[in-house]
Coordinates of C-alpha atoms in Angstrom, one line a residue:
Chain A
N1 CA -100.7 -74.6 -63.3
A2 CA -103.4 -77.2 -63.2
G3 CA -102.6 -80.7 -64.2
V4 CA -104.3 -82.7 -66.9
M5 CA -108.1 -82.5 -66.2
Q6 CA -110.4 -85.3 -67.1
N7 CA -114.2 -85.2 -66.7
P8 CA -116.3 -86.8 -65.7
R9 CA -114.5 -88.9 -63.2
H10 CA -117.2 -91.5 -63.2
L11 CA -119.6 -92.2 -66.0
V12 CA -122.4 -94.7 -66.1
R13 CA -124.1 -95.6 -69.4
R14 CA -126.6 -98.1 -70.5
R15 CA -125.8 -100.5 -73.3
G16 CA -126.3 -98.7 -76.7
Q17 CA -125.8 -95.2 -75.4
E18 CA -122.9 -92.9 -76.2
A19 CA -120.1 -92.0 -73.9
R20 CA -118.1 -88.8 -74.2
L21 CA -114.9 -88.4 -72.2
R22 CA -113.2 -85.1 -72.0
C23 CA -109.5 -84.2 -71.4
S24 CA -108.0 -80.8 -71.0
P25 CA -104.2 -81.0 -71.3
M26 CA -101.8 -79.1 -69.2
K27 CA -101.3 -75.5 -70.3
G28 CA -99.0 -75.2 -73.2
H29 CA -99.2 -78.9 -74.1
S30 CA -100.3 -79.7 -77.6
H31 CA -99.8 -83.5 -77.6
V32 CA -102.5 -85.7 -76.1
Y33 CA -102.7 -89.4 -75.6
W34 CA -105.5 -91.7 -74.5
Y35 CA -105.0 -95.0 -72.7
R36 CA -107.5 -97.6 -71.5
Q37 CA -107.1 -99.8 -68.5
L38 CA -109.3 -102.9 -68.4
P39 CA -109.9 -104.6 -65.1
E40 CA -106.7 -106.5 -64.0
E41 CA -104.8 -105.1 -66.9
G42 CA -102.1 -102.5 -67.4
L43 CA -102.9 -99.3 -69.4
K44 CA -103.0 -99.8 -73.1
F45 CA -102.3 -97.1 -75.7
M46 CA -105.3 -96.1 -77.8
V47 CA -104.6 -92.9 -79.7
Y48 CA -102.2 -89.9 -80.0
L49 CA -103.4 -86.5 -81.2
Q50 CA -102.0 -83.1 -81.8
K51 CA -104.1 -80.1 -82.3
E52 CA -106.7 -80.9 -85.0
N53 CA -104.7 -84.0 -86.1
I54 CA -104.8 -87.7 -85.2
I55 CA -101.2 -88.9 -85.4
D56 CA -101.5 -92.5 -84.4
E57 CA -104.8 -94.4 -83.7
S58 CA -103.4 -97.9 -83.9
G59 CA -104.6 -98.8 -80.5
M60 CA -108.1 -97.7 -80.9
P61 CA -110.9 -100.1 -82.0
K62 CA -111.9 -99.4 -85.6
E63 CA -115.6 -99.3 -84.8
R64 CA -117.6 -97.2 -82.4
F65 CA -114.5 -95.3 -81.0
S66 CA -113.4 -91.9 -82.2
A67 CA -111.2 -89.1 -80.9
E68 CA -110.6 -85.5 -81.6
F69 CA -108.5 -82.6 -80.3
P70 CA -110.0 -79.4 -81.8
K71 CA -108.2 -76.1 -82.1
E72 CA -110.2 -74.8 -79.2
G73 CA -111.4 -76.9 -76.3
P74 CA -110.6 -80.2 -74.8
S75 CA -109.8 -83.5 -76.4
I76 CA -112.8 -85.8 -76.7
L77 CA -112.9 -89.6 -76.7
R78 CA -116.2 -90.7 -78.0
I79 CA -117.6 -94.2 -77.7
Q80 CA -120.9 -94.9 -79.6
Q81 CA -123.3 -97.7 -78.8
V82 CA -121.4 -98.8 -75.7
V83 CA -121.2 -102.4 -74.7
R84 CA -120.3 -104.1 -71.4
G85 CA -116.8 -104.7 -72.6
D86 CA -116.2 -101.0 -72.8
S87 CA -116.3 -100.7 -69.0
A88 CA -112.8 -99.6 -68.1
A89 CA -110.8 -96.6 -66.8
Y90 CA -109.8 -94.2 -69.6
F91 CA -106.7 -92.1 -69.0
C92 CA -105.6 -89.1 -70.8
A93 CA -102.0 -87.7 -70.8
S94 CA -100.4 -84.7 -72.3
S95 CA -96.9 -83.5 -73.1
L96 CA -95.0 -80.6 -74.6
D97 CA -93.5 -82.9 -77.3
T98 CA -92.8 -86.6 -77.8
N99 CA -89.5 -86.4 -76.0
T100 CA -90.7 -84.9 -72.7
E101 CA -92.6 -86.4 -69.8
A102 CA -96.2 -87.2 -70.3
F103 CA -98.5 -86.1 -67.5
F104 CA -101.5 -88.2 -66.7
G105 CA -105.0 -87.2 -65.6
Q106 CA -107.0 -89.0 -62.9
G107 CA -108.9 -91.0 -65.4
T108 CA -112.6 -91.5 -66.2
R109 CA -114.1 -94.7 -65.0
L110 CA -116.8 -95.8 -67.4
T111 CA -119.3 -98.4 -66.3
V112 CA -121.7 -99.8 -68.9
V113 CA -124.8 -101.4 -67.3
Chain B
A1 CA -92.4 -105.1 -80.1
Q2 CA -92.1 -104.4 -76.4
S3 CA -93.6 -105.9 -73.3
V4 CA -93.4 -105.5 -69.5
T5 CA -93.8 -108.1 -66.8
Q6 CA -94.4 -107.1 -63.2
L7 CA -93.6 -110.2 -61.3
D8 CA -95.8 -109.5 -58.3
S9 CA -99.4 -108.3 -58.4
H10 CA -99.3 -107.5 -54.7
V11 CA -96.4 -106.7 -52.3
S12 CA -97.0 -106.2 -48.5
V13 CA -94.3 -104.7 -46.3
S14 CA -94.0 -103.3 -42.8
E15 CA -93.3 -99.6 -42.3
G16 CA -89.6 -99.0 -42.1
T17 CA -88.6 -102.1 -44.0
P18 CA -87.2 -102.2 -47.6
V19 CA -89.4 -102.2 -50.7
L20 CA -88.6 -104.2 -53.8
L21 CA -91.0 -104.2 -56.8
R22 CA -89.8 -106.3 -59.6
C23 CA -90.1 -105.6 -63.3
N24 CA -88.7 -107.4 -66.4
Y25 CA -89.0 -106.0 -69.9
S26 CA -88.4 -106.9 -73.5
S27 CA -87.9 -104.4 -76.3
S28 CA -86.6 -104.5 -79.9
Y29 CA -85.1 -101.0 -79.3
S30 CA -82.8 -99.4 -76.8
P31 CA -85.6 -98.9 -74.3
S32 CA -86.6 -96.0 -72.1
L33 CA -88.0 -97.3 -68.8
F34 CA -90.2 -95.6 -66.3
W35 CA -91.9 -96.3 -63.0
Y36 CA -95.2 -94.5 -62.4
V37 CA -97.2 -94.5 -59.1
Q38 CA -101.0 -94.2 -58.7
H39 CA -102.4 -93.3 -55.4
P40 CA -106.2 -93.9 -54.9
N41 CA -108.3 -91.4 -56.8
K42 CA -105.2 -89.7 -58.2
G43 CA -103.6 -89.5 -61.6
L44 CA -100.4 -91.4 -62.5
Q45 CA -97.3 -89.7 -61.3
L46 CA -93.8 -90.3 -62.7
L47 CA -91.4 -91.7 -60.1
L48 CA -88.3 -92.0 -62.2
K49 CA -87.1 -92.8 -65.7
Y50 CA -84.1 -94.4 -67.4
T51 CA -83.0 -93.1 -70.8
S52 CA -79.6 -94.7 -71.4
A53 CA -77.6 -92.6 -69.0
A54 CA -76.6 -93.9 -65.6
T55 CA -77.9 -97.4 -64.9
L56 CA -78.9 -96.5 -61.3
V57 CA -81.7 -94.0 -61.4
K58 CA -82.9 -92.0 -58.5
G59 CA -86.4 -90.8 -58.3
I60 CA -88.7 -88.9 -56.0
N61 CA -89.6 -89.9 -52.5
G62 CA -86.5 -92.0 -51.9
F63 CA -87.2 -94.5 -54.7
E64 CA -84.5 -95.7 -57.1
A65 CA -84.3 -98.3 -59.8
E66 CA -81.4 -100.1 -61.5
F67 CA -81.3 -100.9 -65.2
K68 CA -79.7 -104.4 -65.8
K69 CA -79.5 -105.1 -69.5
S70 CA -78.1 -108.6 -69.0
E71 CA -81.2 -109.5 -66.9
T72 CA -83.6 -107.3 -68.8
S73 CA -84.8 -106.0 -65.4
F74 CA -85.6 -102.6 -63.9
H75 CA -86.6 -103.3 -60.3
L76 CA -87.8 -100.5 -58.1
T77 CA -86.4 -100.2 -54.5
K78 CA -86.7 -98.0 -51.5
P79 CA -84.6 -98.6 -48.3
S80 CA -87.4 -97.8 -45.8
A81 CA -91.2 -97.9 -46.6
H82 CA -93.5 -95.2 -45.4
M83 CA -97.2 -95.4 -44.9
S84 CA -97.7 -92.8 -47.7
D85 CA -96.0 -95.2 -50.2
A86 CA -99.1 -97.4 -50.3
A87 CA -100.3 -97.2 -53.9
E88 CA -100.2 -99.0 -57.2
Y89 CA -96.9 -99.0 -59.1
F90 CA -96.5 -99.4 -62.8
C91 CA -93.4 -100.3 -64.7
V92 CA -93.4 -98.8 -68.2
V93 CA -91.3 -99.2 -71.3
S94 CA -91.2 -97.1 -74.5
G95 CA -89.3 -98.0 -77.6
G96 CA -88.8 -96.5 -81.0
S97 CA -91.8 -94.3 -80.6
N98 CA -91.4 -92.5 -77.3
Y99 CA -95.0 -91.5 -77.1
K100 CA -96.3 -95.1 -77.1
L101 CA -95.9 -96.3 -73.6
T102 CA -96.3 -100.0 -72.7
F103 CA -97.5 -100.6 -69.2
G104 CA -97.1 -103.6 -66.9
K105 CA -100.2 -104.8 -65.1
G106 CA -99.2 -103.0 -61.9
T107 CA -98.1 -104.0 -58.4
L108 CA -100.2 -103.0 -55.4
L109 CA -98.0 -102.0 -52.5
T110 CA -99.4 -102.3 -49.0
V111 CA -97.6 -100.8 -46.1
N112 CA -98.5 -102.2 -42.6
P113 CA -97.9 -100.1 -39.5

């Protein structure tokens, strides 16, 4: 059973471009969470999704950031018109439900140049 | 509201000596507490968790942590460090919403031969 798969592992974007980060949860998991880790900081919650629904996006910036978890396919975190401050590691986690362990992926390291 | 403070950003020990990674927390709820480990280029792995059962929690790879409510602490220990323990360790708290994890900034553990 493969773990949580994130791709790409590393992503370089120029300022103003779009970044798309993908997360395939563990098999059977329908709950997905995205976290962001800025340099020298701990991971911070961004958004919690279930299939086709955003449950909690309280940690996600209101502008330029969006997330989806379609019925088929991976969860996508999309950042439009990236800026230098978006450079960070973005981690995805998945779980069976909210009371069981969340398993984390290896993260996508976004660098905006 | 909840927060986590990891008191040391970097801990260096010799192989075979004890490990102590310190963590203090604050939470408005009866907290669940976790320690995660991140090896280079790997995802986050759950070491152990406290969920209001026994205050001394045993985890994988010989690690354990003790929940001390009076001191609001959840320090991670291991009697004898191994080279493979070198990694970054995160103390994590969750409160009323189990899915929303609050991470400390991490402690980098170095193990010297």
